[in-house]
Every structure is written in C-alpha cells, then in structure tokens.
C-alpha cells in the first residue's frame, strides 16, 4: 500500500473547545473544531456565522492534510493580515492539522489598531486550542496474534516492554490478542515475537489505520 507507506502521523484536535479574549470592550470568541476536509471546514465556518449572526466579524482559518498541505484563512472584513493569518499561524504553531478555528468579534466601539487586532485574534485562538483536546494520531498496524496458552506470558511481557496496547483478548482453545502499533515497528515486532515463541505465534494483519491514545483509551481511525 504505497499511500500508507508514506504516512507516519499527525497532531490534530479530538474535541474542540472555546476560547475568549477581551480588549478595550471588544470580545473575541474562538471556536475550535476538528474537520476532515474542506467542505466540512467551510460548513463549520458558515455554522459559526449563523450562530453569531449579530457579530461584526467571523474570521477563520483551517489546515488540512497529513502534512498540512492545504491551509486557508479569512479576515472577514478586518484589515488584511490582522485576523485570518494570525489564527492560521496559531494552528500551525501548535503543529495541528485537520483543524479549523473561527474567531468571532463583537466590536466594543474602540479601534484596536493593526497590532491590537493581531494580538487579540492570536490570543483568542490560542485560548481556544488550550481549551480543546488534542492528540498525536499515528499510522499503525492493526494485528491479531494467535497463541498457545504456553506462550501468552512471553507475549504479554514483550508487549509491555514495547509499550504496545492490547485492544482485545479472546481465550478459547487458543489465545488471540488484538493489538496496534506504529507501522514502522511491525517488522521488528514480528521478529521479536518469533524469537519469543520459537515461531509458534501466528500474526495476522487486520489492516492499517490511524490511532491515538486519549484519556487512557486507544481510539482508531
């Protein structure tokens, strides 16, 4: 799978949050959302514009792609470069992709100037990310390991030493352990498993997928 071989991982938002910043009575509300593609990002931006229909500006930015190949930003009527680009820079600075942020501004009646706007949109976006849940998604190999009962202890020790999580265990006449690991570690694991069990472990690849750990749980996809 040529496409999978090029993947390693990326950092993204698992659960979006909301940030808030105030400057000279202007209120800046940052809403952060994970997005899968451009259509979803644009739909999110329109959703925020409808939600905050009475606001002066709904400025936005989003980054897409495993390597942040696509990025867009909008000043939504603010002076050029004072809103969308600072929001985009916050996303990039946090190392995030598949992430969109809309910063809504309620004008307080006092002009902030170019520097004040850049600072306000930046701080609001940063606060939004701080209130979100982010995680590193890793391109992994999803495997099933079929074992005799005599080899279970050896395999569990190997998995613990390598920090490989067990997703599911099934004990019948034999034992099946469902595991996931970075795809770059698969060949090494197969060799170590063969050595630990004298070749008795039968390892079946279920597939390849992104995964991450959040709140002590492994999330696939």
Coordinates of C-alpha atoms in Angstrom, one line a residue:
X1 CA 0.0 0.0 0.0
X2 CA 2.1 2.9 -1.3
X3 CA 0.0 5.6 0.2
X4 CA 0.2 4.0 3.7
X5 CA 3.9 3.7 3.5
X6 CA 4.3 7.4 3.2
X7 CA 2.3 8.1 6.4
X8 CA 3.7 8.5 9.8
X9 CA 1.3 10.5 11.8
X10 CA 0.0 14.0 12.6
X11 CA -1.3 16.0 15.5
X12 CA -5.0 17.1 15.5
X13 CA -7.9 18.2 17.6
X14 CA -10.0 15.3 19.0
X15 CA -12.5 17.5 20.7
X16 CA -12.9 21.2 20.0
X17 CA -13.1 23.9 22.7
X18 CA -13.9 27.6 23.0
X19 CA -11.6 30.5 23.9
X20 CA -12.3 34.1 24.9
X21 CA -10.3 37.3 24.9
X22 CA -11.3 40.9 25.6
X23 CA -9.6 44.0 24.5
X24 CA -11.0 47.6 25.0
X25 CA -14.6 46.2 25.3
X26 CA -14.2 44.2 22.1
X27 CA -14.9 40.5 22.8
X28 CA -13.2 37.8 20.7
X29 CA -14.7 34.2 20.9
X30 CA -12.7 31.4 19.4
X31 CA -14.4 28.2 18.4
X32 CA -12.2 25.2 17.5
X33 CA -13.4 22.2 15.6
X34 CA -11.8 19.1 14.1
X35 CA -12.6 18.9 10.3
X36 CA -12.0 16.1 7.8
X37 CA -12.0 18.1 4.6
X38 CA -12.5 21.5 3.0
X39 CA -16.3 21.0 2.7
X40 CA -16.6 20.3 6.4
X41 CA -14.4 23.3 7.3
X42 CA -16.5 25.6 5.1
X43 CA -19.7 24.2 6.6
X44 CA -18.3 24.9 10.1
X45 CA -17.4 28.5 9.2
X46 CA -20.9 29.0 7.9
X47 CA -22.4 27.5 11.0
X48 CA -20.5 29.9 13.2
X49 CA -21.6 32.9 11.0
X50 CA -25.2 31.9 11.5
X51 CA -24.7 31.3 15.2
X52 CA -23.0 34.7 15.7
X53 CA -25.0 36.5 13.1
X54 CA -25.0 39.7 15.1
X55 CA -21.2 39.9 15.4
X56 CA -19.1 42.4 13.5
X57 CA -16.7 39.7 12.2
X58 CA -16.3 35.9 12.0
X59 CA -12.7 35.4 11.0
X60 CA -11.4 32.0 10.3
X61 CA -8.5 29.7 9.3
X62 CA -8.2 25.9 8.7
X63 CA -5.4 23.5 8.0
X64 CA -5.9 20.1 6.2
X65 CA -3.7 17.2 5.1
X66 CA -1.4 14.7 6.9
X67 CA 1.4 17.2 6.2
X68 CA -0.7 20.3 6.4
X69 CA -0.8 20.6 2.6
X70 CA -3.9 22.8 2.5
X71 CA -4.4 26.0 4.5
X72 CA -6.9 28.8 4.2
X73 CA -7.7 31.9 6.1
X74 CA -10.2 34.8 6.0
X75 CA -10.1 38.3 7.6
X76 CA -13.9 38.6 7.1
X77 CA -13.7 42.4 6.7
X78 CA -10.9 43.1 9.2
X79 CA -7.8 44.9 7.8
X80 CA -5.8 42.5 5.6
X81 CA -3.5 40.2 7.6
X82 CA -4.8 41.2 11.0
X83 CA -7.1 38.2 11.7
X84 CA -7.1 35.2 9.4
X85 CA -3.4 34.9 9.2
X86 CA -2.8 35.2 12.9
X87 CA -5.4 32.5 13.5
X88 CA -3.7 30.3 10.9
X89 CA -0.3 30.9 12.5
X90 CA -1.6 29.7 15.8
X91 CA -2.9 26.4 14.3
X92 CA 0.5 25.9 12.5
X93 CA 2.4 26.9 15.6
X94 CA 0.6 24.2 17.6
X95 CA 1.5 21.7 15.0
X96 CA -2.1 20.9 14.2
X97 CA -3.9 19.7 11.1
X98 CA -7.4 18.8 10.2
X99 CA -8.3 21.7 12.4
X100 CA -10.4 24.8 11.9
X101 CA -10.9 27.9 14.1
X102 CA -13.4 30.7 13.8
X103 CA -12.8 33.8 15.9
X104 CA -15.9 35.9 16.3
X105 CA -15.5 39.6 17.2
X106 CA -18.1 41.7 18.9
X107 CA -16.9 45.3 18.4
X108 CA -16.6 47.3 21.6
X109 CA -16.6 50.7 20.0
X110 CA -12.8 51.4 20.2
X111 CA -10.4 50.8 17.3
X112 CA -7.6 48.5 18.3
X113 CA -5.1 49.2 15.5
X114 CA -3.2 46.6 13.5
X115 CA -1.1 45.4 16.4
X116 CA -4.0 45.2 18.7
X117 CA -6.1 43.1 16.3
X118 CA -3.2 40.7 15.6
X119 CA -2.7 40.2 19.3
X120 CA -6.4 39.8 20.1
X121 CA -7.1 37.2 17.3
X122 CA -3.9 35.4 18.3
X123 CA -4.7 35.2 22.0
X124 CA -8.3 34.1 21.4
X125 CA -7.2 31.3 19.0
X126 CA -4.5 30.2 21.5
X127 CA -7.1 30.1 24.3
X128 CA -9.4 28.1 22.1
X129 CA -6.7 25.4 21.5
X130 CA -5.9 25.4 25.2
X131 CA -9.5 24.5 25.9
X132 CA -9.5 21.7 23.3
X133 CA -8.4 18.1 23.5
X134 CA -5.5 17.4 21.0
X135 CA -3.6 14.2 20.3
X136 CA -1.0 12.7 18.1
X137 CA -2.5 10.3 15.5
X138 CA -0.1 7.6 14.4
X139 CA -0.3 5.4 11.3
X140 CA -0.5 2.0 12.7
X141 CA -0.6 -1.8 12.0
X142 CA -3.7 -3.5 13.4
X143 CA -2.8 -7.1 14.2
X144 CA -4.2 -10.2 15.7
X145 CA -1.7 -12.5 17.4
X146 CA -2.8 -16.2 17.8
X147 CA -1.0 -18.1 20.5
X148 CA -0.9 -21.3 22.5
X149 CA -1.5 -20.8 26.2
X150 CA 2.1 -21.6 27.0
X151 CA 3.3 -18.5 25.1
X152 CA 0.8 -16.0 26.5
X153 CA 3.1 -14.8 29.3
X154 CA 6.0 -14.3 27.0
X155 CA 3.9 -12.3 24.5
X156 CA 2.4 -10.1 27.3
X157 CA 5.9 -9.4 28.5
X158 CA 7.0 -8.5 25.0
X159 CA 4.0 -6.2 24.5
X160 CA 4.5 -4.5 27.9
X161 CA 8.2 -3.9 27.2
X162 CA 7.5 -2.4 23.8
X163 CA 4.6 -0.3 25.1
X164 CA 2.2 -1.9 22.6
X165 CA -1.5 -1.7 23.7
X166 CA -3.8 -4.7 23.6
X167 CA -7.2 -3.7 22.2
X168 CA -9.0 -7.0 22.9
X169 CA -8.2 -10.5 24.2
X170 CA -10.1 -13.7 23.4
X171 CA -9.4 -17.0 25.3
X172 CA -10.8 -20.2 23.7
X173 CA -8.8 -23.3 22.9
X174 CA -6.1 -20.9 21.9
X175 CA -5.5 -17.2 22.7
X176 CA -6.0 -14.3 20.4
X177 CA -4.6 -10.8 21.2
X178 CA -5.7 -7.9 19.1
X179 CA -3.0 -5.2 19.2
X180 CA -2.0 -2.0 17.4
X181 CA 1.4 -0.4 16.9
X182 CA 3.2 2.1 14.7
X183 CA 3.5 0.5 11.3
X184 CA 7.2 1.3 11.3
X185 CA 7.6 -1.1 14.3
X186 CA 5.7 -4.0 12.7
X187 CA 8.7 -5.9 11.2
X188 CA 10.7 -5.6 14.4
X189 CA 7.8 -6.9 16.4
X190 CA 7.3 -9.9 14.1
X191 CA 10.9 -10.8 14.6
X192 CA 10.8 -10.4 18.4
X193 CA 7.5 -12.4 18.5
X194 CA 9.0 -15.2 16.5
X195 CA 12.0 -15.3 18.8
X196 CA 10.0 -15.2 22.0
X197 CA 7.6 -18.0 20.9
X198 CA 10.1 -20.1 18.8
X199 CA 8.0 -19.3 15.8
X200 CA 4.7 -20.5 17.2
X201 CA 2.9 -17.1 17.2
X202 CA 0.7 -16.7 14.2
X203 CA 0.4 -13.0 13.4
X204 CA -2.4 -11.8 11.1
X205 CA -2.7 -8.2 9.9
X206 CA -6.2 -6.9 10.1
X207 CA -5.3 -3.6 8.4
X208 CA -3.7 -0.2 8.7
X209 CA -5.3 2.8 10.3
X210 CA -4.6 5.9 12.3
X211 CA -4.8 5.6 16.1
X212 CA -4.2 7.7 19.2
X213 CA -4.5 7.5 22.9
X214 CA -6.9 9.8 24.8
X215 CA -8.0 9.6 28.4
X216 CA -6.3 6.2 28.7
X217 CA -8.2 4.7 25.8
X218 CA -7.0 3.8 22.3
X219 CA -9.1 5.4 19.5
X220 CA -8.9 4.0 16.0
X221 CA -9.4 6.0 12.8

